[in-house]
Short mmCIF file of C-alpha atoms and ligand atoms in Angstrom, two decimals:
data_model
loop_
_atom_site.label_atom_id
_atom_site.label_comp_id
_atom_site.label_asym_id
_atom_site.label_seq_id
_atom_site.Cartn_x
_atom_site.Cartn_y
_atom_site.Cartn_z
CA MET A 981 -18.06 -8.06 -9.76
CA ALA A 982 -21.54 -9.51 -9.14
CA THR A 983 -24.01 -9.41 -12.06
CA THR A 984 -27.21 -7.46 -11.37
CA ILE A 985 -29.95 -9.67 -9.99
CA PRO A 986 -33.04 -9.29 -12.20
CA SER A 987 -36.06 -7.66 -10.66
CA LEU A 988 -38.85 -10.24 -10.87
CA THR A 989 -42.27 -10.95 -9.37
CA PRO A 990 -42.44 -13.40 -6.42
CA LEU A 991 -43.74 -16.11 -8.77
CA GLN A 992 -40.87 -15.57 -11.22
CA ASP A 993 -38.42 -15.37 -8.31
CA SER A 994 -39.23 -19.02 -7.51
CA LEU A 995 -36.62 -19.83 -10.17
CA TRP A 996 -33.90 -19.13 -7.57
CA LEU A 997 -35.07 -22.01 -5.40
CA THR A 998 -34.40 -24.62 -8.06
CA LEU A 999 -31.36 -22.84 -9.52
CA CYS A 1000 -29.72 -22.58 -6.07
CA GLY A 1001 -30.69 -26.19 -5.32
CA ARG A 1002 -28.76 -27.34 -8.40
CA ALA A 1003 -25.86 -25.01 -7.56
CA LEU A 1004 -25.64 -26.45 -4.03
CA ASP A 1005 -25.79 -29.98 -5.42
CA ASN A 1006 -22.85 -29.12 -7.65
CA ARG A 1007 -20.84 -28.08 -4.59
CA SER A 1008 -21.67 -31.28 -2.70
CA SER A 1009 -19.31 -34.26 -2.48
CA HIS A 1010 -22.47 -36.37 -3.11
CA ARG A 1011 -23.42 -34.46 -6.25
CA ILE A 1012 -26.16 -36.01 -8.35
CA LEU A 1013 -26.47 -33.68 -11.35
CA GLY A 1014 -23.25 -31.66 -11.54
CA ASP A 1015 -24.80 -28.47 -12.95
CA ALA A 1016 -21.74 -26.20 -13.12
CA THR A 1017 -23.68 -23.51 -15.02
CA ALA A 1018 -26.22 -23.14 -12.19
CA ASP A 1019 -23.34 -22.95 -9.72
CA ARG A 1020 -21.59 -20.25 -11.76
CA ILE A 1021 -24.73 -18.12 -12.18
CA VAL A 1022 -25.50 -18.22 -8.46
CA ARG A 1023 -21.87 -17.32 -7.61
CA GLU A 1024 -21.68 -14.51 -10.16
CA SER A 1025 -25.02 -13.01 -9.15
CA GLY A 1026 -24.10 -13.01 -5.46
CA TYR A 1027 -27.66 -14.18 -4.74
CA ASP A 1028 -28.19 -14.75 -1.00
CA TYR A 1029 -29.50 -18.32 -1.08
CA SER A 1030 -29.29 -18.66 2.74
CA LYS A 1031 -32.71 -16.95 2.88
CA LEU A 1032 -34.22 -19.90 0.97
CA HIS A 1033 -33.30 -22.42 3.74
CA ILE A 1034 -32.44 -25.14 1.23
CA SER A 1035 -31.32 -28.23 3.17
CA PRO A 1036 -28.73 -30.64 1.73
CA SER A 1037 -31.50 -33.19 1.07
CA GLY A 1038 -33.64 -30.46 -0.53
CA ALA A 1039 -30.82 -29.58 -2.94
CA LEU A 1040 -30.28 -33.24 -3.68
CA ASN A 1041 -33.97 -33.78 -4.47
CA ILE A 1042 -34.04 -30.79 -6.81
CA ALA A 1043 -30.95 -32.08 -8.62
CA HIS A 1044 -32.25 -35.66 -8.72
CA ARG A 1045 -35.56 -34.79 -10.37
CA ALA A 1046 -33.74 -32.51 -12.86
CA LYS A 1047 -31.55 -35.49 -13.78
CA LYS A 1048 -34.58 -37.72 -14.34
CA LEU A 1049 -36.19 -35.07 -16.58
CA ASP A 1050 -32.90 -34.70 -18.49
CA GLU A 1051 -32.89 -38.46 -19.08
CA VAL A 1052 -36.46 -38.42 -20.43
CA ALA A 1053 -35.61 -35.54 -22.80
CA GLN A 1054 -32.31 -37.06 -23.91
CA GLY A 1055 -33.88 -40.48 -24.54
CA PHE A 1056 -36.69 -38.95 -26.61
CA LEU A 1057 -34.37 -36.79 -28.73
CA ALA A 1058 -32.06 -39.76 -29.34
CA ARG A 1059 -35.03 -41.82 -30.62
CA ASN A 1060 -36.54 -38.89 -32.56
CA PRO A 1061 -33.77 -37.02 -34.42
CA ASP A 1062 -36.43 -34.70 -35.93
CA GLY A 1063 -37.86 -33.96 -32.49
CA ILE A 1064 -37.77 -30.75 -30.51
CA GLY A 1065 -37.68 -30.12 -26.76
CA LEU A 1066 -39.71 -27.69 -24.66
CA ASP A 1067 -39.00 -26.61 -21.10
CA LEU A 1068 -42.13 -25.10 -19.55
CA GLY A 1069 -41.37 -22.58 -16.80
CA ALA A 1070 -37.67 -22.87 -17.60
CA GLY A 1071 -36.51 -20.24 -15.11
CA LEU A 1072 -32.71 -19.94 -15.37
CA ASP A 1073 -32.23 -23.64 -16.00
CA SER A 1074 -29.69 -24.57 -18.68
CA ARG A 1075 -31.15 -27.95 -19.59
CA ALA A 1076 -30.34 -27.50 -23.30
CA LEU A 1077 -26.66 -27.33 -22.32
CA ARG A 1078 -26.84 -30.36 -20.03
CA ILE A 1079 -28.48 -32.54 -22.64
CA GLY A 1080 -26.69 -31.01 -25.64
CA SER A 1081 -29.75 -30.02 -27.67
CA ALA A 1082 -29.96 -27.12 -30.10
CA ASP A 1083 -33.62 -27.79 -30.93
CA TRP A 1084 -34.72 -26.67 -27.50
CA TYR A 1085 -37.41 -24.11 -26.59
CA ASP A 1086 -37.46 -22.50 -23.14
CA ILE A 1087 -40.76 -20.90 -22.21
CA ASP A 1088 -41.32 -18.63 -19.23
CA PHE A 1089 -42.62 -15.13 -18.56
CA PRO A 1090 -40.99 -12.48 -20.84
CA GLU A 1091 -39.03 -10.98 -17.89
CA VAL A 1092 -37.50 -14.39 -17.16
CA ILE A 1093 -36.59 -15.02 -20.81
CA GLU A 1094 -34.92 -11.59 -20.82
CA ALA A 1095 -33.00 -12.55 -17.65
CA ARG A 1096 -31.91 -15.79 -19.36
CA ARG A 1097 -30.48 -13.78 -22.26
CA ARG A 1098 -28.53 -11.66 -19.82
CA LEU A 1099 -27.27 -14.33 -17.41
CA LEU A 1100 -26.95 -17.57 -19.35
CA PRO A 1101 -24.58 -18.52 -22.17
CA LYS A 1102 -26.20 -18.28 -25.60
CA GLU A 1103 -26.17 -22.06 -26.14
CA ALA A 1104 -28.33 -22.50 -23.00
CA THR A 1105 -31.29 -20.86 -24.73
CA PRO A 1106 -31.30 -21.82 -28.42
CA HIS A 1107 -34.93 -20.58 -28.52
CA GLY A 1108 -36.62 -18.56 -25.81
CA THR A 1109 -40.34 -17.77 -25.76
CA GLY A 1110 -41.62 -15.19 -23.32
CA ALA A 1111 -45.23 -16.00 -22.44
CA ASP A 1112 -47.70 -16.77 -19.71
CA LEU A 1113 -48.20 -20.51 -20.12
CA THR A 1114 -51.80 -20.27 -18.92
CA GLY A 1115 -52.70 -18.06 -21.88
CA PRO A 1116 -53.46 -19.01 -25.51
CA GLY A 1117 -51.34 -18.27 -28.57
CA TRP A 1118 -47.76 -18.84 -27.44
CA LEU A 1119 -47.55 -22.21 -29.19
CA GLU A 1120 -48.19 -20.59 -32.59
CA ASP A 1121 -44.49 -19.69 -32.94
CA LEU A 1122 -43.34 -23.28 -32.36
CA PRO A 1123 -43.09 -25.95 -35.07
CA ALA A 1124 -46.32 -27.96 -35.29
CA ASP A 1125 -45.06 -30.73 -37.57
CA ARG A 1126 -42.34 -32.25 -35.38
CA PRO A 1127 -42.58 -34.61 -32.40
CA ALA A 1128 -41.85 -32.89 -29.09
CA VAL A 1129 -40.58 -33.79 -25.66
CA ILE A 1130 -42.04 -31.40 -23.11
CA VAL A 1131 -40.66 -31.11 -19.60
CA ALA A 1132 -41.79 -28.97 -16.67
CA ASP A 1133 -39.53 -28.85 -13.64
CA GLY A 1134 -41.10 -27.15 -10.63
CA LEU A 1135 -43.84 -25.51 -12.71
CA ILE A 1136 -47.08 -27.32 -12.03
CA ALA A 1137 -47.15 -26.39 -8.34
CA PHE A 1138 -47.97 -22.83 -9.47
CA LEU A 1139 -50.87 -23.74 -11.77
CA SER A 1140 -54.44 -24.59 -10.84
CA GLU A 1141 -55.55 -28.05 -11.95
CA GLU A 1142 -57.77 -26.45 -14.60
CA GLU A 1143 -54.83 -24.44 -15.99
CA MET A 1144 -52.68 -27.56 -16.11
CA VAL A 1145 -55.37 -29.54 -17.96
CA THR A 1146 -55.85 -26.69 -20.47
CA LEU A 1147 -52.07 -26.45 -20.99
CA VAL A 1148 -51.72 -30.19 -21.59
CA ASN A 1149 -54.62 -30.16 -24.04
CA ARG A 1150 -53.09 -27.28 -26.01
CA LEU A 1151 -49.76 -29.14 -26.22
CA VAL A 1152 -51.35 -32.40 -27.33
CA GLU A 1153 -53.41 -30.59 -29.98
CA HIS A 1154 -50.38 -28.69 -31.29
CA PHE A 1155 -47.83 -31.48 -31.76
CA PRO A 1156 -48.33 -34.62 -33.89
CA SER A 1157 -46.87 -36.81 -31.10
CA GLY A 1158 -44.56 -36.55 -28.17
CA GLU A 1159 -43.83 -37.08 -24.53
CA ILE A 1160 -44.57 -34.97 -21.45
CA ALA A 1161 -42.70 -35.26 -18.14
CA PHE A 1162 -42.95 -33.22 -14.96
CA ASN A 1163 -42.25 -33.60 -11.29
CA GLY A 1164 -45.43 -34.72 -9.59
CA TYR A 1165 -46.93 -33.46 -6.35
CA SER A 1166 -48.87 -35.77 -4.05
CA ARG A 1167 -51.43 -34.20 -1.72
CA PHE A 1168 -48.91 -34.74 1.06
CA ALA A 1169 -46.20 -32.91 -0.95
CA VAL A 1170 -48.61 -29.99 -1.45
CA TRP A 1171 -49.27 -29.90 2.30
CA ALA A 1172 -45.52 -30.13 3.04
CA GLN A 1173 -44.80 -27.22 0.67
CA LYS A 1174 -46.88 -25.02 2.96
CA HIS A 1175 -45.03 -26.10 6.11
CA TYR A 1176 -41.46 -27.08 5.19
CA PRO A 1177 -38.88 -24.28 5.83
CA GLY A 1178 -37.13 -25.02 2.50
CA ALA A 1179 -40.36 -24.16 0.61
CA ARG A 1180 -41.27 -21.08 2.65
CA SER A 1181 -40.40 -18.77 -0.24
CA ILE A 1182 -43.13 -20.32 -2.42
CA ALA A 1183 -45.67 -21.37 0.23
CA GLY A 1184 -48.14 -18.61 -0.61
CA LEU A 1185 -47.83 -19.11 -4.37
CA THR A 1186 -48.65 -22.78 -4.91
CA ARG A 1187 -52.08 -23.70 -6.27
CA PHE A 1188 -51.95 -27.25 -7.62
CA PRO A 1189 -54.03 -29.64 -5.45
CA GLY A 1190 -51.76 -32.67 -6.04
CA PHE A 1191 -52.66 -36.27 -6.86
CA GLU A 1192 -51.40 -39.72 -5.89
CA ASP A 1193 -52.47 -41.88 -8.85
CA PRO A 1194 -50.04 -41.38 -11.76
CA ARG A 1195 -52.86 -42.26 -14.20
CA VAL A 1196 -54.85 -39.12 -13.32
CA PRO A 1197 -53.41 -37.17 -16.32
CA GLU A 1198 -54.77 -39.90 -18.66
CA SER A 1199 -58.20 -38.45 -17.87
CA TRP A 1200 -57.07 -34.96 -18.96
CA ASN A 1201 -56.83 -35.95 -22.64
CA PRO A 1202 -57.68 -39.28 -24.33
CA ARG A 1203 -54.29 -39.33 -26.16
CA ILE A 1204 -52.25 -39.19 -22.94
CA ARG A 1205 -50.78 -42.49 -21.75
CA LEU A 1206 -48.54 -43.09 -18.74
CA VAL A 1207 -45.06 -44.30 -19.75
CA ARG A 1208 -43.57 -44.53 -16.29
CA GLU A 1209 -44.00 -43.25 -12.77
CA ILE A 1210 -40.41 -42.58 -11.69
CA LEU A 1211 -40.25 -42.99 -7.92
CA CYS A 1212 -36.88 -41.45 -7.10
CA THR A 1213 -36.48 -43.64 -3.99
CA ARG A 1214 -35.97 -46.56 -6.41
CA GLU A 1215 -33.57 -44.91 -8.84
CA PRO A 1216 -29.87 -45.89 -9.09
CA GLU A 1217 -28.64 -42.45 -7.92
CA VAL A 1218 -29.73 -43.39 -4.38
CA ALA A 1219 -26.38 -45.23 -4.16
CA GLN A 1220 -24.68 -41.80 -4.30
CA PHE A 1221 -26.74 -40.30 -1.44
CA PRO A 1222 -24.99 -39.51 1.87
CA PRO A 1223 -25.13 -42.59 4.18
CA VAL A 1224 -28.02 -41.62 6.51
CA LEU A 1225 -30.21 -40.31 3.69
CA ARG A 1226 -29.36 -43.38 1.61
CA LEU A 1227 -30.44 -45.70 4.43
CA PHE A 1228 -33.67 -43.75 5.02
CA THR A 1229 -34.45 -43.68 1.28
CA ARG A 1230 -33.82 -47.43 0.94
CA LEU A 1231 -36.18 -48.10 3.85
CA CYS A 1232 -38.88 -46.01 2.14
CA ALA A 1233 -38.33 -47.46 -1.36
CA PRO A 1234 -40.43 -50.67 -1.06
CA GLY A 1235 -43.54 -48.68 -0.11
CA THR A 1236 -45.23 -47.15 -3.15
CA ALA A 1237 -47.47 -44.85 -1.09
CA LEU A 1238 -44.47 -43.67 0.94
CA SER A 1239 -42.30 -43.17 -2.16
CA ARG A 1240 -45.09 -41.15 -3.81
CA ARG A 1241 -44.89 -38.69 -0.91
CA GLY A 1242 -41.33 -37.85 -1.96
CA ASN A 1243 -39.58 -37.01 -5.21
CA VAL A 1244 -41.59 -38.28 -8.19
CA VAL A 1245 -41.23 -37.67 -11.92
CA LEU A 1246 -44.21 -38.55 -14.13
CA HIS A 1247 -43.63 -39.47 -17.75
CA TYR A 1248 -46.37 -39.67 -20.42
CA ARG A 1249 -46.63 -40.04 -24.18
CA PHE A 1250 -49.25 -38.87 -26.63
C1 LIG B 2416 -39.67 -23.18 -9.35
S1 LIG B 2416 -39.30 -22.28 -10.80
C2 LIG B 2416 -38.56 -23.58 -11.77
C3 LIG B 2416 -37.68 -23.02 -12.83
C4 LIG B 2416 -36.92 -24.06 -13.65
N1 LIG B 2416 -37.80 -25.02 -14.26
C5 LIG B 2416 -35.89 -24.75 -12.82
O1 LIG B 2416 -36.00 -25.96 -12.60
O2 LIG B 2416 -34.95 -24.08 -12.38
C6 LIG B 2416 -40.90 -22.09 -11.60
C7 LIG B 2416 -40.83 -21.31 -12.89
O3 LIG B 2416 -42.12 -21.37 -13.51
C8 LIG B 2416 -42.38 -20.11 -14.07
N2 LIG B 2416 -43.85 -19.97 -14.20
C9 LIG B 2416 -44.77 -20.12 -13.22
N3 LIG B 2416 -46.01 -19.91 -13.72
C10 LIG B 2416 -45.85 -19.60 -15.02
C11 LIG B 2416 -46.73 -19.23 -16.07
N4 LIG B 2416 -48.06 -19.15 -15.86
N5 LIG B 2416 -46.23 -18.96 -17.29
C12 LIG B 2416 -44.89 -19.03 -17.52
N6 LIG B 2416 -43.99 -19.38 -16.57
C13 LIG B 2416 -44.46 -19.65 -15.34
C14 LIG B 2416 -41.77 -19.11 -13.11
O4 LIG B 2416 -41.56 -17.85 -13.71
C15 LIG B 2416 -40.48 -19.83 -12.72
O5 LIG B 2416 -39.43 -19.50 -13.58
#
């Protein structure tokens, strides 16, 4: 029997796009992430993902960037045993399970955190915080004396630049030190989101203007420093791509401007 699909706002519903992308990647013979939990939740909910028009390359890109963010979080927590992890706009992602962390805080709107409790295994949400990330106060319940790795997968598209800068400043002021990583959006990617069939479900919701230069966030707060711009065209997982996509990606890889138009994960420390 299918589980009841939670009733959410269109903005909150965007979580299905990334969840279904990871589920479809898990069903692919060229799987990049292997997120069996996402696959199970989508199957059990009976969610009609055909309406999202997710192409095979779209699913692969969603899974690829999730893997890169997992690696950043895992690396940080391995180097900082006293550290905690935060997933901003966590949706129904089970990153804590994938990376095996119990000191993990998922933050999203209260309705989404409630849906997580209902649909995900308990270990997938060691700590859930229901809040609007653009508002003040939600950080008060989180430890302020431990280093933190903060990831945001598919979130920043929905924030204005001003909201993103305010959010980053609050995080940097709250934690003694840490790292922040999120998937970046070039101006081209922002334009494509409005026109690409696979992003139709979120086209009217995105607000971030996008930027090309990975050093832009260094101007948001003086403590922020770029660790690495991860251009996914140059990452080892490209070897697992289906042949035509692999060839196309390898042709794009030498060009930085071209690679920045695609899947990018930006990694900073503070
Ligand atoms: C595209 S989904 C990505 C979900 C998840 N990170 C994933 O990869 O599956 C964007 C998520 O950001 C959340 N979100 C957007 N704006 C938010 C805000 N102001 N406060 C809290 N959550 C927000 C939405 O509710 C949604 O779950």
